PDB file of C-alpha atoms in Angstrom:
ATOM      1  CA  PRO A   1     -10.716  -0.113  -0.288  1.00  0.00           C
ATOM      2  CA  ARG A   2     -11.568  -3.576  -2.343  1.00  0.00           C
ATOM      3  CA  ARG A   3     -10.637  -4.782  -5.205  1.00  0.00           C
ATOM      4  CA  ASP A   4     -13.904  -4.562  -6.362  1.00  0.00           C
ATOM      5  CA  GLN A   5     -14.194  -0.543  -5.748  1.00  0.00           C
ATOM      6  CA  HIS A   6     -12.256   1.115  -7.597  1.00  0.00           C
ATOM      7  CA  ALA A   7     -10.631   4.047  -5.387  1.00  0.00           C
ATOM      8  CA  VAL A   8      -7.081   3.185  -3.641  1.00  0.00           C
ATOM      9  CA  LEU A   9      -5.174   4.818  -1.600  1.00  0.00           C
ATOM     10  CA  CYS A  10      -1.606   5.322  -2.710  1.00  0.00           C
ATOM     11  CA  VAL A  11       1.747   6.656  -0.864  1.00  0.00           C
ATOM     12  CA  TYR A  12       4.987   8.050  -2.764  1.00  0.00           C
ATOM     13  CA  CYS A  13       7.723   7.283   0.176  1.00  0.00           C
ATOM     14  CA  ALA A  14      10.919   9.407  -0.360  1.00  0.00           C
ATOM     15  CA  ASP A  15      12.475   9.409   2.894  1.00  0.00           C
ATOM     16  CA  SER A  16      12.117   5.342   3.983  1.00  0.00           C
ATOM     17  CA  LYS A  17      13.694   6.654   7.501  1.00  0.00           C
ATOM     18  CA  HIS A  18      10.715   8.972   8.526  1.00  0.00           C
ATOM     19  CA  PRO A  19       9.213   7.176  11.739  1.00  0.00           C
ATOM     20  CA  VAL A  20       5.889   7.132   9.730  1.00  0.00           C
ATOM     21  CA  PHE A  21       6.728   5.120   7.436  1.00  0.00           C
ATOM     22  CA  GLN A  22       9.217   3.034  10.182  1.00  0.00           C
ATOM     23  CA  LYS A  23       5.607   2.604  12.424  1.00  0.00           C
ATOM     24  CA  ALA A  24       3.335   1.996  10.219  1.00  0.00           C
ATOM     25  CA  SER A  25       3.460  -2.249  10.156  1.00  0.00           C
ATOM     26  CA  ASN A  26       2.891  -1.698  13.904  1.00  0.00           C
ATOM     27  CA  TRP A  27      -0.159   0.307  13.181  1.00  0.00           C
ATOM     28  CA  ILE A  28      -1.214  -2.535  10.611  1.00  0.00           C
ATOM     29  CA  GLN A  29      -0.474  -5.303  12.738  1.00  0.00           C
ATOM     30  CA  ALA A  30      -2.307  -3.950  16.068  1.00  0.00           C
ATOM     31  CA  MET A  31      -5.398  -3.350  13.563  1.00  0.00           C
ATOM     32  CA  LEU A  32      -5.477  -6.797  11.697  1.00  0.00           C
ATOM     33  CA  GLN A  33      -4.224  -8.534  14.853  1.00  0.00           C
ATOM     34  CA  LEU A  34      -1.701 -10.002  13.177  1.00  0.00           C
ATOM     35  CA  PRO A  35       2.019 -11.170  14.508  1.00  0.00           C
ATOM     36  CA  SER A  36       3.464 -10.251  11.518  1.00  0.00           C
ATOM     37  CA  THR A  37       2.970  -7.984   8.338  1.00  0.00           C
ATOM     38  CA  GLN A  38       4.594 -10.947   6.659  1.00  0.00           C
ATOM     39  CA  GLN A  39       0.814 -12.561   6.422  1.00  0.00           C
ATOM     40  CA  LEU A  40      -0.247  -9.462   3.642  1.00  0.00           C
ATOM     41  CA  HIS A  41       0.301  -9.887  -0.165  1.00  0.00           C
ATOM     42  CA  ILE A  42       3.130  -7.728  -1.095  1.00  0.00           C
ATOM     43  CA  ARG A  43       3.952  -7.698  -4.691  1.00  0.00           C
ATOM     44  CA  ASP A  44       6.873  -5.135  -5.542  1.00  0.00           C
ATOM     45  CA  ILE A  45       5.835  -4.246  -9.172  1.00  0.00           C
ATOM     46  CA  SER A  46       8.938  -4.919 -11.527  1.00  0.00           C
ATOM     47  CA  GLN A  47       7.885  -2.758 -14.221  1.00  0.00           C
ATOM     48  CA  ASN A  48       7.000   1.793 -12.778  1.00  0.00           C
ATOM     49  CA  CYS A  49       3.430   2.325 -12.086  1.00  0.00           C
ATOM     50  CA  GLN A  50       2.953   2.569 -15.793  1.00  0.00           C
ATOM     51  CA  SER A  51       1.847  -1.366 -15.849  1.00  0.00           C
ATOM     52  CA  LEU A  52      -0.830  -0.635 -12.675  1.00  0.00           C
ATOM     53  CA  MET A  53      -2.284   2.202 -15.460  1.00  0.00           C
ATOM     54  CA  VAL A  54      -4.299  -0.919 -16.661  1.00  0.00           C
ATOM     55  CA  THR A  55      -5.587  -2.357 -14.090  1.00  0.00           C
ATOM     56  CA  LEU A  56      -6.394   1.236 -11.983  1.00  0.00           C
ATOM     57  CA  PRO A  57      -6.951   3.866 -14.107  1.00  0.00           C
ATOM     58  CA  GLY A  58      -7.102   6.420 -11.588  1.00  0.00           C
ATOM     59  CA  LEU A  59      -3.149   6.657 -11.546  1.00  0.00           C
ATOM     60  CA  ARG A  60      -3.022   8.202 -15.117  1.00  0.00           C
ATOM     61  CA  SER A  61      -4.274  11.089 -14.438  1.00  0.00           C
ATOM     62  CA  LEU A  62      -1.828  11.667 -11.198  1.00  0.00           C
ATOM     63  CA  GLY A  63       0.682  12.124 -13.641  1.00  0.00           C
ATOM     64  CA  ALA A  64       4.094  12.228 -11.455  1.00  0.00           C
ATOM     65  CA  PRO A  65       6.218  10.229  -9.982  1.00  0.00           C
ATOM     66  CA  TRP A  66       3.259   7.954 -10.406  1.00  0.00           C
ATOM     67  CA  GLN A  67       3.918   7.647 -13.792  1.00  0.00           C
ATOM     68  CA  THR A  68       7.899   7.242 -13.815  1.00  0.00           C
ATOM     69  CA  THR A  69       8.650   5.760 -10.329  1.00  0.00           C
ATOM     70  CA  TYR A  70       8.658   1.392  -9.587  1.00  0.00           C
ATOM     71  CA  CYS A  71       5.418   0.409  -6.788  1.00  0.00           C
ATOM     72  CA  ALA A  72       4.441  -2.292  -4.705  1.00  0.00           C
ATOM     73  CA  LEU A  73       0.839  -3.679  -4.086  1.00  0.00           C
ATOM     74  CA  ILE A  74      -0.439  -4.476  -0.466  1.00  0.00           C
ATOM     75  CA  ASP A  75      -3.053  -6.643   0.454  1.00  0.00           C
ATOM     76  CA  VAL A  76      -4.893  -8.524   3.384  1.00  0.00           C
ATOM     77  CA  PRO A  77      -5.980 -12.514   3.048  1.00  0.00           C
ATOM     78  CA  ALA A  78      -9.624 -12.964   2.135  1.00  0.00           C
ATOM     79  CA  ALA A  79      -9.801 -14.636   5.278  1.00  0.00           C
ATOM     80  CA  HIS A  80      -9.206 -11.310   7.172  1.00  0.00           C
ATOM     81  CA  LYS A  81     -12.179  -8.902   8.394  1.00  0.00           C
ATOM     82  CA  TYR A  82     -10.317  -7.027   5.966  1.00  0.00           C
ATOM     83  CA  GLY A  83      -9.970  -9.119   3.340  1.00  0.00           C
ATOM     84  CA  GLY A  84      -9.379  -7.455   0.031  1.00  0.00           C
ATOM     85  CA  LEU A  85      -7.950  -4.534   0.772  1.00  0.00           C
ATOM     86  CA  MET A  86      -5.098  -3.060  -0.948  1.00  0.00           C
ATOM     87  CA  ALA A  87      -3.240  -0.195  -1.656  1.00  0.00           C
ATOM     88  CA  ILE A  88      -0.164   1.159  -3.698  1.00  0.00           C
ATOM     89  CA  GLY A  89       2.983   2.163  -1.984  1.00  0.00           C
ATOM     90  CA  ALA A  90       5.621   4.141  -4.538  1.00  0.00           C
ATOM     91  CA  GLY A  91       9.294   4.392  -4.345  1.00  0.00           C
ATOM     92  CA  HIS A  92      12.881   4.501  -6.571  1.00  0.00           C
ATOM     93  CA  ASN A  93      13.374   1.157  -3.749  1.00  0.00           C
ATOM     94  CA  LYS A  94      12.136  -1.844  -2.778  1.00  0.00           C
ATOM     95  CA  GLU A  95      12.621  -0.253   0.856  1.00  0.00           C
ATOM     96  CA  LYS A  96      10.634   2.785  -0.384  1.00  0.00           C
ATOM     97  CA  ARG A  97       8.205   0.509  -1.635  1.00  0.00           C
ATOM     98  CA  VAL A  98       6.703  -1.434   0.480  1.00  0.00           C
ATOM     99  CA  ARG A  99       7.031   0.932   3.420  1.00  0.00           C
ATOM    100  CA  ALA A 100       4.977   3.284   1.388  1.00  0.00           C
ATOM    101  CA  ALA A 101       2.600   0.331   0.239  1.00  0.00           C
ATOM    102  CA  THR A 102       2.236  -1.055   4.549  1.00  0.00           C
ATOM    103  CA  LEU A 103       1.006   2.957   5.123  1.00  0.00           C
ATOM    104  CA  SER A 104      -1.182   3.299   2.533  1.00  0.00           C
ATOM    105  CA  LEU A 105      -2.409  -0.200   3.521  1.00  0.00           C
ATOM    106  CA  ALA A 106      -2.441   1.363   7.289  1.00  0.00           C
ATOM    107  CA  LEU A 107      -4.497   4.985   6.661  1.00  0.00           C
ATOM    108  CA  THR A 108      -7.120   3.288   4.207  1.00  0.00           C
ATOM    109  CA  ILE A 109      -7.679   0.295   7.570  1.00  0.00           C
ATOM    110  CA  GLY A 110      -7.681   3.731   9.529  1.00  0.00           C
ATOM    111  CA  THR A 111      -9.871   5.504   7.641  1.00  0.00           C
ATOM    112  CA  LEU A 112     -12.170   2.348   7.300  1.00  0.00           C
ATOM    113  CA  VAL A 113     -12.658   1.793  11.422  1.00  0.00           C
ATOM    114  CA  ALA A 114     -13.133   5.390  11.985  1.00  0.00           C
ATOM    115  CA  SER A 115     -15.904   5.705   9.971  1.00  0.00           C
ATOM    116  CA  GLN A 116     -17.710   2.751  11.481  1.00  0.00           C
TER     117      GLN A 116
END
């Protein structure tokens, strides 16, 4: 979902070693035809997800773990076909947050591709 829409997929990662989280960056690279996921904008939010609740009020209704967990925000650069798409990942360390956000974005893009 694009920023001007208010549907954003959120994924929580409890186990960053799970294959689905480890493969997500490869899926994004393939779907977006990017040489690496380093071209994506990934922001690790320094406070917990509550700092996003002003921007994304739907998170408020989700309760724990979203309100007590740190988040990462990932989006596609504006120049790309899917520019402006964003997703959120949550976890208790940066690796988990980034992997969750990457999987969240992969699922978002996959859903859009499948619906076209």
